[in-house]
Amino acid sequence: MKIYNTLSKQKEEFVPLEEGKVKMYVCGPTVYNLIHIGNARPIIVFDTVRRYFEHKGFDVNFVQNFTDVDDKIINRAKEEGITTSEVTEKYIEEFFKDADGLNIKRATTHPKATEEIQGMIEMISTLIEKDFAYEKNGNVYFKTLNFEDYGKLSKKNIEDLVSGSRVAINEEKEDPMDFVLWKPKKPGEPAWESPWGEGRPGWHIECSVMSKKYLGEQIDIHAGGEDLIFPHHENEIAQSESANGKSFAKYWMHNGFLNIDNKKMSKSEGNFFTIRDINEKYSLDVLRFFMLSAHYRTPINFSDELMKASQTGLERIRTAVTNLKFRIEKANVEKMTEIEEHLLLTVASLVEKFEASMEDDFNTADAIASIFELVKFANLSSTESSTKEFSLKLVDTIIELCDIIGIKAEVKKELLDSDVDAMIQARQDARKNKDFAEADRIRVELLDKGIVLEDTREGVRWKRA
Ligand code: AMP
Ligand code: ZN
């Protein structure tokens, strides 16, 4: 399997640190508002990467943090007259609602910065001890010039960074490139006790600390949007490698931007749609499908036209699945014929093509193209005279490939109460006619759809499991 590593700027063969395991850290959202569809891109992309590793049989330890202490959160709390934890709790809950709609698996751990302050204080103390950090008036700064490899991820050289830096020189910093690890408390802000007085952490330190705590000093993959390469990920490398004396992440993966009118979608530019906005017009599985229709490193220009095309594409897959299921139900012959067995060679080659695309730096765009080829082949090769076994193989393969990338090809329609009542009546009729096999079949079918029956003296009661 090949992964494009931002660190080496090339595709590299994936070799895990420990056989059969993947340790993966993805920088998570700052929880102060509803996330926009630009933020959804890394969430969808790296969930898909994780799913593919799991499909390959890896045991994936996936960590995604919540940044729940930050200026934006503090401002939001002030605006709304509530506490910062009320803000963060609310938006963490909203985040999970969006994530569920996008069919994102829960991370193995979702640590919160505010619950890891002690670990941050410890790592900052270690950095001071090792002369990689210094304290000035309650601020602690990382001493960038003492970390030789600074700039290795973003390929920036330190002299250029210094001379190019237009920021007003902060008298406190020994060097303009030094960055903050701890800052002193300001009135009305959340703060914690520390050896440098009451205060709160800078942004970068939390990821170094949480990654170490939940995954260990060395991890396989660290990921996020490409805007995180500098300074966030560069600073994480500086902190982790200086504190631990070991290289940090083996592979650095970054997704390209979701643009609108060829400009990065961002909260600060005001050119954004929240996931909720989009969900008014499209189901969120269309949004997931849309994101995966491009390779994760290429920019995507968001448009209604492309969303409509994704909707049509997804419907095409689902219609094929529905048609195949209908064929399975109506099929007269069970066992596959020799001709059909031969046709399955094409199916196998399309599965191989799908896998090869995914193995090539998770090329979901090409992988989806193989799914479409398979759908086209299924539509052409499955006929009224197809055997049950053949149609079943086709439908299972389509569903399986879609499932690998988190797309549900089979939409289970929710049963309406009136449908349940009608089925219960049919079961009663079957019993009256002493057709107990049919009655039992209906009970099992309902159970399969999450409906539990209870026979009481007053009649049949049911509930959703
Ligand atoms: P933020 O809330 O800005 O810290 O972003 C959270 C995550 O979303 C980070 O991984 C960003 O790199 C990513 N992100 C933000 N905006 C976009 C965008 N327009 N396209 C792709 N990724 C983005
Ligand atoms: Zn981070």
GROMACS .gro file of C-alpha atoms and ligand atoms in nm:
model
  489
    1MET     CA    1   0.000   0.000   0.000
    2LYS     CA    2   0.137   0.339  -0.096
    3ILE     CA    3   0.084   0.660   0.098
    4TYR     CA    4   0.192   1.008  -0.005
    5ASN     CA    5   0.404   1.134   0.283
    6THR     CA    6   0.420   1.513   0.317
    7LEU     CA    7   0.751   1.463   0.500
    8SER     CA    8   0.929   1.311   0.198
    9LYS     CA    9   0.700   1.466  -0.064
   10GLN     CA   10   0.656   1.130  -0.230
   11LYS     CA   11   0.452   0.815  -0.221
   12GLU     CA   12   0.602   0.558   0.012
   13GLU     CA   13   0.521   0.195   0.081
   14PHE     CA   14   0.325   0.171   0.406
   15VAL     CA   15   0.515  -0.028   0.667
   16PRO     CA   16   0.352  -0.015   1.011
   17LEU     CA   17   0.563   0.034   1.323
   18GLU     CA   18   0.406  -0.277   1.467
   19GLU     CA   19   0.279  -0.559   1.248
   20GLY     CA   20  -0.096  -0.561   1.196
   21LYS     CA   21  -0.149  -0.233   1.379
   22VAL     CA   22  -0.201   0.127   1.276
   23LYS     CA   23  -0.164   0.414   1.520
   24MET     CA   24  -0.329   0.718   1.374
   25TYR     CA   25  -0.387   1.072   1.504
   26VAL     CA   26  -0.610   1.321   1.323
   27CYS     CA   27  -0.629   1.682   1.447
   28GLY     CA   28  -0.986   1.752   1.544
   29PRO     CA   29  -1.210   2.057   1.546
   30THR     CA   30  -1.215   2.359   1.774
   31VAL     CA   31  -1.561   2.326   1.920
   32TYR     CA   32  -1.721   2.670   1.913
   33ASN     CA   33  -1.970   2.645   1.626
   34LEU     CA   34  -2.131   2.409   1.378
   35ILE     CA   35  -1.870   2.266   1.143
   36HIS     CA   36  -1.872   2.365   0.776
   37ILE     CA   37  -1.831   2.133   0.481
   38GLY     CA   38  -1.462   2.230   0.447
   39ASN     CA   39  -1.406   2.088   0.796
   40ALA     CA   40  -1.599   1.780   0.687
   41ARG     CA   41  -1.338   1.694   0.425
   42PRO     CA   42  -1.063   1.570   0.661
   43ILE     CA   43  -1.324   1.398   0.875
   44ILE     CA   44  -1.459   1.201   0.578
   45VAL     CA   45  -1.121   1.140   0.416
   46PHE     CA   46  -0.945   1.003   0.724
   47ASP     CA   47  -1.247   0.798   0.830
   48THR     CA   48  -1.221   0.636   0.487
   49VAL     CA   49  -0.847   0.575   0.531
   50ARG     CA   50  -0.921   0.411   0.865
   51ARG     CA   51  -1.199   0.197   0.716
   52TYR     CA   52  -0.968   0.078   0.441
   53PHE     CA   53  -0.699  -0.025   0.691
   54GLU     CA   54  -0.965  -0.212   0.888
   55HIS     CA   55  -1.085  -0.378   0.569
   56LYS     CA   56  -0.725  -0.496   0.519
   57GLY     CA   57  -0.733  -0.651   0.865
   58PHE     CA   58  -0.532  -0.390   1.056
   59ASP     CA   59  -0.617  -0.312   1.414
   60VAL     CA   60  -0.650   0.068   1.398
   61ASN     CA   61  -0.609   0.287   1.702
   62PHE     CA   62  -0.762   0.615   1.586
   63VAL     CA   63  -0.738   0.928   1.798
   64GLN     CA   64  -0.911   1.256   1.722
   65ASN     CA   65  -0.903   1.539   1.973
   66PHE     CA   66  -1.141   1.819   2.052
   67THR     CA   67  -0.977   2.159   2.102
   68ASP     CA   68  -1.199   2.288   2.379
   69VAL     CA   69  -0.991   2.580   2.505
   70ASP     CA   70  -0.927   2.861   2.259
   71ASP     CA   71  -0.989   3.234   2.205
   72LYS     CA   72  -1.280   3.163   1.970
   73ILE     CA   73  -1.452   2.952   2.236
   74ILE     CA   74  -1.397   3.220   2.499
   75ASN     CA   75  -1.542   3.487   2.270
   76ARG     CA   76  -1.842   3.273   2.186
   77ALA     CA   77  -1.910   3.214   2.557
   78LYS     CA   78  -1.892   3.590   2.624
   79GLU     CA   79  -2.126   3.667   2.332
   80GLU     CA   80  -2.383   3.415   2.450
   81GLY     CA   81  -2.340   3.484   2.821
   82ILE     CA   82  -2.265   3.119   2.899
   83THR     CA   83  -1.958   2.931   3.024
   84THR     CA   84  -1.690   2.799   2.789
   85SER     CA   85  -1.775   2.442   2.886
   86GLU     CA   86  -2.139   2.502   2.797
   87VAL     CA   87  -2.020   2.616   2.454
   88THR     CA   88  -1.790   2.317   2.401
   89GLU     CA   89  -2.035   2.056   2.532
   90LYS     CA   90  -2.302   2.186   2.298
   91TYR     CA   91  -2.078   2.183   1.990
   92ILE     CA   92  -1.925   1.844   2.067
   93GLU     CA   93  -2.279   1.707   2.071
   94GLU     CA   94  -2.355   1.883   1.742
   95PHE     CA   95  -2.029   1.751   1.595
   96PHE     CA   96  -2.133   1.393   1.666
   97LYS     CA   97  -2.474   1.450   1.505
   98ASP     CA   98  -2.303   1.569   1.185
   99ALA     CA   99  -2.046   1.288   1.204
  100ASP     CA  100  -2.322   1.026   1.240
  101GLY     CA  101  -2.502   1.168   0.936
  102LEU     CA  102  -2.178   1.137   0.739
  103ASN     CA  103  -2.135   0.776   0.856
  104ILE     CA  104  -1.813   0.855   1.043
  105LYS     CA  105  -1.701   0.588   1.287
  106ARG     CA  106  -1.632   0.704   1.640
  107ALA     CA  107  -1.259   0.740   1.712
  108THR     CA  108  -1.104   0.490   1.951
  109THR     CA  109  -1.049   0.792   2.176
  110HIS     CA  110  -1.178   1.150   2.146
  111PRO     CA  111  -0.967   1.330   2.409
  112LYS     CA  112  -1.042   1.687   2.512
  113ALA     CA  113  -0.762   1.940   2.564
  114THR     CA  114  -0.904   2.066   2.895
  115GLU     CA  115  -0.883   1.716   3.041
  116GLU     CA  116  -0.515   1.677   2.952
  117ILE     CA  117  -0.366   1.992   3.107
  118GLN     CA  118  -0.147   1.797   3.353
  119GLY     CA  119   0.019   1.608   3.069
  120MET     CA  120   0.081   1.938   2.888
  121ILE     CA  121   0.244   2.089   3.199
  122GLU     CA  122   0.468   1.781   3.222
  123MET     CA  123   0.576   1.799   2.858
  124ILE     CA  124   0.642   2.174   2.880
  125SER     CA  125   0.853   2.114   3.195
  126THR     CA  126   1.054   1.849   3.010
  127LEU     CA  127   1.110   2.091   2.722
  128ILE     CA  128   1.237   2.357   2.964
  129GLU     CA  129   1.468   2.101   3.131
  130LYS     CA  130   1.610   1.999   2.796
  131ASP     CA  131   1.664   2.364   2.694
  132PHE     CA  132   1.401   2.355   2.422
  133ALA     CA  133   1.180   2.609   2.600
  134TYR     CA  134   1.202   2.910   2.832
  135GLU     CA  135   0.973   3.108   3.055
  136LYS     CA  136   0.922   3.488   3.045
  137ASN     CA  137   0.662   3.667   3.257
  138GLY     CA  138   0.430   3.370   3.283
  139ASN     CA  139   0.467   3.282   2.913
  140VAL     CA  140   0.656   2.974   2.804
  141TYR     CA  141   0.799   2.969   2.452
  142PHE     CA  142   0.948   2.690   2.244
  143LYS     CA  143   1.308   2.770   2.144
  144THR     CA  144   1.279   2.701   1.775
  145LEU     CA  145   1.647   2.752   1.694
  146ASN     CA  146   1.743   2.467   1.929
  147PHE     CA  147   1.546   2.215   1.726
  148GLU     CA  148   1.769   2.140   1.431
  149ASP     CA  149   1.501   1.986   1.212
  150TYR     CA  150   1.261   2.279   1.235
  151GLY     CA  151   1.098   2.324   0.895
  152LYS     CA  152   1.142   1.963   0.779
  153LEU     CA  153   0.770   1.905   0.720
  154SER     CA  154   0.678   2.233   0.554
  155LYS     CA  155   1.017   2.249   0.375
  156LYS     CA  156   1.067   2.598   0.505
  157ASN     CA  157   1.417   2.692   0.597
  158ILE     CA  158   1.459   2.875   0.918
  159GLU     CA  159   1.648   3.175   0.775
  160ASP     CA  160   1.367   3.238   0.524
  161LEU     CA  161   1.111   3.204   0.798
  162VAL     CA  162   1.288   3.458   1.014
  163SER     CA  163   1.357   3.713   0.741
  164GLY     CA  164   1.012   3.662   0.588
  165SER     CA  165   0.839   3.705   0.916
  166ARG     CA  166   0.643   4.029   0.909
  167VAL     CA  167   0.506   3.984   1.257
  168ALA     CA  168   0.583   4.261   1.500
  169ILE     CA  169   0.880   4.150   1.703
  170ASN     CA  170   0.762   4.033   2.039
  171GLU     CA  171   1.019   4.164   2.286
  172GLU     CA  172   0.964   3.866   2.511
  173LYS     CA  173   1.058   3.606   2.254
  174GLU     CA  174   1.426   3.529   2.210
  175ASP     CA  175   1.357   3.473   1.842
  176PRO     CA  176   1.054   3.572   1.628
  177MET     CA  177   1.002   3.208   1.527
  178ASP     CA  178   0.960   3.089   1.884
  179PHE     CA  179   0.604   2.985   1.957
  180VAL     CA  180   0.397   2.980   2.270
  181LEU     CA  181   0.351   2.669   2.486
  182TRP     CA  182   0.184   2.831   2.785
  183LYS     CA  183   0.030   3.173   2.836
  184PRO     CA  184  -0.072   3.359   3.152
  185LYS     CA  185  -0.431   3.398   3.261
  186LYS     CA  186  -0.631   3.700   3.148
  187PRO     CA  187  -0.932   3.818   3.349
  188GLY     CA  188  -1.246   3.616   3.280
  189GLU     CA  189  -1.065   3.336   3.099
  190PRO     CA  190  -1.037   2.972   3.199
  191ALA     CA  191  -0.702   2.901   3.367
  192TRP     CA  192  -0.509   2.623   3.538
  193GLU     CA  193  -0.235   2.624   3.804
  194SER     CA  194   0.114   2.564   3.668
  195PRO     CA  195   0.479   2.611   3.770
  196TRP     CA  196   0.466   2.936   3.564
  197GLY     CA  197   0.159   3.076   3.735
  198GLU     CA  198  -0.207   3.042   3.644
  199GLY     CA  199  -0.264   3.018   3.273
  200ARG     CA  200  -0.359   2.802   2.978
  201PRO     CA  201  -0.178   2.607   2.707
  202GLY     CA  202  -0.096   2.728   2.356
  203TRP     CA  203  -0.272   2.537   2.079
  204HIS     CA  204   0.006   2.310   1.947
  205ILE     CA  205   0.109   2.135   2.269
  206GLU     CA  206  -0.222   1.951   2.314
  207CYS     CA  207  -0.175   1.726   2.011
  208SER     CA  208   0.181   1.628   2.106
  209VAL     CA  209   0.058   1.534   2.453
  210MET     CA  210  -0.261   1.351   2.354
  211SER     CA  211  -0.087   1.161   2.077
  212LYS     CA  212   0.179   1.041   2.321
  213LYS     CA  213  -0.070   0.949   2.591
  214TYR     CA  214  -0.311   0.752   2.372
  215LEU     CA  215  -0.080   0.617   2.101
  216GLY     CA  216   0.276   0.628   2.237
  217GLU     CA  217   0.584   0.833   2.148
  218GLN     CA  218   0.594   0.710   1.791
  219ILE     CA  219   0.292   0.677   1.567
  220ASP     CA  220   0.226   0.559   1.213
  221ILE     CA  221   0.010   0.836   1.071
  222HIS     CA  222  -0.060   1.193   1.166
  223ALA     CA  223  -0.317   1.373   0.955
  224GLY     CA  224  -0.521   1.686   0.895
  225GLY     CA  225  -0.598   1.952   0.636
  226GLU     CA  226  -0.304   2.098   0.444
  227ASP     CA  227  -0.337   2.432   0.624
  228LEU     CA  228  -0.217   2.250   0.935
  229ILE     CA  229   0.126   2.167   0.784
  230PHE     CA  230   0.257   2.502   0.898
  231PRO     CA  231   0.275   2.604   1.173
  232HIS     CA  232   0.066   2.347   1.363
  233HIS     CA  233   0.220   2.018   1.251
  234GLU     CA  234   0.569   2.165   1.221
  235ASN     CA  235   0.539   2.275   1.583
  236GLU     CA  236   0.400   1.941   1.694
  237ILE     CA  237   0.707   1.772   1.545
  238ALA     CA  238   0.937   2.018   1.723
  239GLN     CA  239   0.766   1.962   2.059
  240SER     CA  240   0.731   1.583   2.039
  241GLU     CA  241   1.074   1.505   1.897
  242SER     CA  242   1.252   1.742   2.138
  243ALA     CA  243   1.065   1.609   2.442
  244ASN     CA  244   1.078   1.238   2.351
  245GLY     CA  245   1.413   1.225   2.169
  246LYS     CA  246   1.250   1.011   1.897
  247SER     CA  247   1.102   1.071   1.557
  248PHE     CA  248   0.729   1.134   1.591
  249ALA     CA  249   0.497   1.027   1.308
  250LYS     CA  250   0.618   0.807   1.024
  251TYR     CA  251   0.365   0.927   0.764
  252TRP     CA  252   0.212   1.274   0.747
  253MET     CA  253  -0.107   1.291   0.542
  254HIS     CA  254  -0.283   1.612   0.440
  255ASN     CA  255  -0.606   1.666   0.252
  256GLY     CA  256  -0.648   1.942  -0.006
  257PHE     CA  257  -0.897   2.223   0.039
  258LEU     CA  258  -1.262   2.233  -0.033
  259ASN     CA  259  -1.295   2.558  -0.224
  260ILE     CA  260  -1.584   2.772  -0.327
  261ASP     CA  261  -1.533   2.991  -0.635
  262ASN     CA  262  -1.176   2.861  -0.621
  263LYS     CA  263  -1.116   3.009  -0.275
  264LYS     CA  264  -1.072   2.803   0.041
  265MET     CA  265  -1.398   2.768   0.228
  266SER     CA  266  -1.342   2.915   0.571
  267LYS     CA  267  -1.531   3.052   0.862
  268SER     CA  268  -1.329   3.373   0.869
  269GLU     CA  269  -1.394   3.449   0.498
  270GLY     CA  270  -1.765   3.394   0.549
  271ASN     CA  271  -1.781   3.182   0.230
  272PHE     CA  272  -1.902   2.866   0.398
  273PHE     CA  273  -2.195   2.628   0.423
  274THR     CA  274  -2.247   2.432   0.739
  275ILE     CA  275  -2.325   2.064   0.713
  276ARG     CA  276  -2.674   2.151   0.835
  277ASP     CA  277  -2.719   2.398   0.545
  278ILE     CA  278  -2.630   2.126   0.296
  279ASN     CA  279  -2.848   1.872   0.473
  280GLU     CA  280  -3.155   2.083   0.397
  281LYS     CA  281  -3.110   2.002   0.030
  282TYR     CA  282  -2.916   1.676   0.020
  283SER     CA  283  -2.879   1.374   0.242
  284LEU     CA  284  -2.538   1.361   0.408
  285ASP     CA  285  -2.440   1.039   0.234
  286VAL     CA  286  -2.446   1.244  -0.089
  287LEU     CA  287  -2.199   1.485   0.072
  288ARG     CA  288  -1.973   1.194   0.168
  289PHE     CA  289  -1.997   1.050  -0.182
  290PHE     CA  290  -1.917   1.393  -0.330
  291MET     CA  291  -1.604   1.431  -0.116
  292LEU     CA  292  -1.478   1.084  -0.207
  293SER     CA  293  -1.536   1.142  -0.577
  294ALA     CA  294  -1.209   1.339  -0.583
  295HIS     CA  295  -0.866   1.225  -0.470
  296TYR     CA  296  -0.812   1.355  -0.116
  297ARG     CA  297  -0.505   1.564  -0.207
  298THR     CA  298  -0.662   1.754  -0.499
  299PRO     CA  299  -0.862   2.068  -0.435
  300ILE     CA  300  -1.238   2.038  -0.488
  301ASN     CA  301  -1.445   2.330  -0.601
  302PHE     CA  302  -1.783   2.299  -0.435
  303SER     CA  303  -2.086   2.351  -0.657
  304ASP     CA  304  -2.449   2.258  -0.661
  305GLU     CA  305  -2.394   2.095  -1.000
  306LEU     CA  306  -2.132   1.857  -0.862
  307MET     CA  307  -2.353   1.775  -0.565
  308LYS     CA  308  -2.639   1.695  -0.802
  309ALA     CA  309  -2.407   1.472  -1.006
  310SER     CA  310  -2.307   1.291  -0.686
  311GLN     CA  311  -2.670   1.246  -0.594
  312THR     CA  312  -2.746   1.097  -0.935
  313GLY     CA  313  -2.439   0.873  -0.912
  314LEU     CA  314  -2.534   0.740  -0.571
  315GLU     CA  315  -2.891   0.681  -0.687
  316ARG     CA  316  -2.758   0.485  -0.985
  317ILE     CA  317  -2.575   0.251  -0.748
  318ARG     CA  318  -2.875   0.214  -0.520
  319THR     CA  319  -3.115   0.147  -0.805
  320ALA     CA  320  -2.888  -0.131  -0.928
  321VAL     CA  321  -2.892  -0.281  -0.578
  322THR     CA  322  -3.272  -0.262  -0.556
  323ASN     CA  323  -3.309  -0.421  -0.899
  324LEU     CA  324  -3.071  -0.703  -0.812
  325LYS     CA  325  -3.261  -0.771  -0.490
  326PHE     CA  326  -3.580  -0.792  -0.690
  327ARG     CA  327  -3.412  -1.042  -0.926
  328ILE     CA  328  -3.297  -1.248  -0.628
  329GLU     CA  329  -3.650  -1.265  -0.494
  330LYS     CA  330  -3.795  -1.367  -0.830
  331ALA     CA  331  -3.516  -1.603  -0.940
  332ASN     CA  332  -3.633  -1.953  -1.036
  333VAL     CA  333  -3.293  -2.120  -1.032
  334GLU     CA  334  -3.065  -2.125  -0.730
  335LYS     CA  335  -2.730  -2.255  -0.851
  336MET     CA  336  -2.503  -2.050  -1.070
  337THR     CA  337  -2.450  -2.156  -1.432
  338GLU     CA  338  -2.112  -2.200  -1.597
  339ILE     CA  339  -2.167  -1.895  -1.812
  340GLU     CA  340  -2.241  -1.690  -1.503
  341GLU     CA  341  -1.930  -1.825  -1.333
  342HIS     CA  342  -1.735  -1.700  -1.630
  343LEU     CA  343  -1.903  -1.358  -1.605
  344LEU     CA  344  -1.785  -1.335  -1.247
  345LEU     CA  345  -1.427  -1.311  -1.374
  346THR     CA  346  -1.511  -0.957  -1.481
  347VAL     CA  347  -1.649  -0.885  -1.135
  348ALA     CA  348  -1.327  -1.015  -0.978
  349SER     CA  349  -1.115  -0.798  -1.205
  350LEU     CA  350  -1.319  -0.489  -1.111
  351VAL     CA  351  -1.275  -0.568  -0.742
  352GLU     CA  352  -0.902  -0.593  -0.804
  353LYS     CA  353  -0.908  -0.259  -0.982
  354PHE     CA  354  -1.093  -0.104  -0.690
  355GLU     CA  355  -0.837  -0.240  -0.444
  356ALA     CA  356  -0.546  -0.125  -0.660
  357SER     CA  357  -0.683   0.230  -0.661
  358MET     CA  358  -0.723   0.230  -0.285
  359GLU     CA  359  -0.372   0.088  -0.245
  360ASP     CA  360  -0.240   0.379  -0.450
  361ASP     CA  361  -0.260   0.652  -0.186
  362PHE     CA  362  -0.632   0.598  -0.127
  363ASN     CA  363  -0.746   0.703  -0.471
  364THR     CA  364  -1.118   0.698  -0.395
  365ALA     CA  365  -1.195   0.879  -0.723
  366ASP     CA  366  -1.071   0.582  -0.925
  367ALA     CA  367  -1.212   0.334  -0.675
  368ILE     CA  368  -1.558   0.486  -0.726
  369ALA     CA  369  -1.508   0.466  -1.103
  370SER     CA  370  -1.463   0.088  -1.059
  371ILE     CA  371  -1.785   0.071  -0.859
  372PHE     CA  372  -1.966   0.243  -1.147
  373GLU     CA  373  -1.816  -0.004  -1.393
  374LEU     CA  374  -1.939  -0.285  -1.173
  375VAL     CA  375  -2.286  -0.134  -1.156
  376LYS     CA  376  -2.294  -0.103  -1.533
  377PHE     CA  377  -2.180  -0.463  -1.569
  378ALA     CA  378  -2.442  -0.581  -1.320
  379ASN     CA  379  -2.719  -0.392  -1.501
  380LEU     CA  380  -2.619  -0.555  -1.828
  381SER     CA  381  -2.545  -0.908  -1.713
  382SER     CA  382  -2.828  -0.969  -1.469
  383THR     CA  383  -3.150  -1.061  -1.648
  384GLU     CA  384  -3.483  -1.223  -1.566
  385SER     CA  385  -3.325  -1.563  -1.621
  386SER     CA  386  -3.025  -1.500  -1.393
  387THR     CA  387  -2.980  -1.745  -1.109
  388LYS     CA  388  -3.022  -1.643  -0.751
  389GLU     CA  389  -2.659  -1.720  -0.667
  390PHE     CA  390  -2.531  -1.498  -0.950
  391SER     CA  391  -2.744  -1.195  -0.864
  392LEU     CA  392  -2.656  -1.240  -0.499
  393LYS     CA  393  -2.286  -1.232  -0.580
  394LEU     CA  394  -2.331  -0.913  -0.783
  395VAL     CA  395  -2.531  -0.734  -0.517
  396ASP     CA  396  -2.301  -0.844  -0.234
  397THR     CA  397  -1.995  -0.720  -0.422
  398ILE     CA  398  -2.146  -0.377  -0.489
  399ILE     CA  399  -2.257  -0.339  -0.127
  400GLU     CA  400  -1.919  -0.458   0.003
  401LEU     CA  401  -1.710  -0.220  -0.208
  402CYS     CA  402  -1.930   0.074  -0.112
  403ASP     CA  403  -1.911  -0.027   0.252
  404ILE     CA  404  -1.529  -0.020   0.245
  405ILE     CA  405  -1.545   0.354   0.177
  406GLY     CA  406  -1.835   0.414   0.415
  407ILE     CA  407  -2.108   0.445   0.152
  408LYS     CA  408  -2.435   0.266   0.214
  409ALA     CA  409  -2.544   0.115  -0.115
  410GLU     CA  410  -2.846  -0.042   0.039
  411VAL     CA  411  -3.098   0.188   0.192
  412LYS     CA  412  -3.310   0.010   0.442
  413LYS     CA  413  -3.640   0.194   0.433
  414GLU     CA  414  -3.776   0.254   0.776
  415LEU     CA  415  -4.097   0.061   0.828
  416LEU     CA  416  -4.401   0.276   0.889
  417ASP     CA  417  -4.633   0.179   1.172
  418SER     CA  418  -4.900   0.099   0.914
  419ASP     CA  419  -4.659  -0.145   0.740
  420VAL     CA  420  -4.593  -0.322   1.068
  421ASP     CA  421  -4.967  -0.348   1.139
  422ALA     CA  422  -5.027  -0.495   0.793
  423MET     CA  423  -4.755  -0.756   0.843
  424ILE     CA  424  -4.890  -0.849   1.185
  425GLN     CA  425  -5.232  -0.898   1.028
  426ALA     CA  426  -5.079  -1.119   0.759
  427ARG     CA  427  -4.913  -1.325   1.033
  428GLN     CA  428  -5.243  -1.362   1.218
  429ASP     CA  429  -5.412  -1.476   0.894
  430ALA     CA  430  -5.135  -1.729   0.833
  431ARG     CA  431  -5.180  -1.867   1.185
  432LYS     CA  432  -5.555  -1.892   1.136
  433ASN     CA  433  -5.486  -2.094   0.823
  434LYS     CA  434  -5.244  -2.310   1.021
  435ASP     CA  435  -4.960  -2.192   0.797
  436PHE     CA  436  -4.718  -2.169   1.088
  437ALA     CA  437  -4.412  -2.162   0.867
  438GLU     CA  438  -4.538  -1.844   0.699
  439ALA     CA  439  -4.634  -1.691   1.034
  440ASP     CA  440  -4.287  -1.760   1.162
  441ARG     CA  441  -4.125  -1.618   0.849
  442ILE     CA  442  -4.314  -1.292   0.899
  443ARG     CA  443  -4.206  -1.277   1.264
  444VAL     CA  444  -3.841  -1.325   1.162
  445GLU     CA  445  -3.870  -1.067   0.883
  446LEU     CA  446  -4.005  -0.814   1.132
  447LEU     CA  447  -3.729  -0.898   1.377
  448ASP     CA  448  -3.477  -0.843   1.101
  449LYS     CA  449  -3.623  -0.496   1.060
  450GLY     CA  450  -3.593  -0.427   1.431
  451ILE     CA  451  -3.956  -0.500   1.526
  452VAL     CA  452  -4.014  -0.724   1.825
  453LEU     CA  453  -4.352  -0.893   1.864
  454GLU     CA  454  -4.512  -0.991   2.189
  455ASP     CA  455  -4.818  -1.216   2.194
  456THR     CA  456  -5.046  -1.115   2.480
  457ARG     CA  457  -5.395  -1.215   2.578
  458GLU     CA  458  -5.522  -0.887   2.438
  459GLY     CA  459  -5.357  -0.955   2.105
  460VAL     CA  460  -5.018  -0.882   1.948
  461ARG     CA  461  -4.811  -0.594   2.078
  462TRP     CA  462  -4.497  -0.471   1.907
  463LYS     CA  463  -4.207  -0.242   1.972
  464ARG     CA  464  -3.901  -0.118   1.789
  465ALA     CA  465  -3.589  -0.284   1.928
  466AMP     P1  466  -1.031   2.441   1.177
  466AMP     O1  467  -1.163   2.435   1.248
  466AMP     O2  468  -1.015   2.557   1.084
  466AMP     O3  469  -0.915   2.424   1.273
  466AMP     O4  470  -1.026   2.315   1.080
  466AMP     C1  471  -1.049   2.183   1.123
  466AMP     C2  472  -0.997   2.089   1.016
  466AMP     O5  473  -1.061   2.117   0.891
  466AMP     C3  474  -0.847   2.104   0.987
  466AMP     O6  475  -0.794   1.974   0.959
  466AMP     C4  476  -0.843   2.192   0.864
  466AMP     O7  477  -0.727   2.171   0.791
  466AMP     C5  478  -0.965   2.143   0.789
  466AMP     N1  479  -1.022   2.244   0.697
  466AMP     C6  480  -1.067   2.368   0.728
  466AMP     N2  481  -1.114   2.430   0.618
  466AMP     C7  482  -1.099   2.343   0.514
  466AMP     C8  483  -1.132   2.348   0.374
  466AMP     N3  484  -1.189   2.454   0.319
  466AMP     N4  485  -1.103   2.240   0.299
  466AMP     C9  486  -1.047   2.131   0.353
  466AMP     N5  487  -1.013   2.118   0.484
  466AMP    C10  488  -1.040   2.224   0.564
  467ZN      ZN  489  -0.314   1.891   1.608
   0.00000   0.00000   0.00000
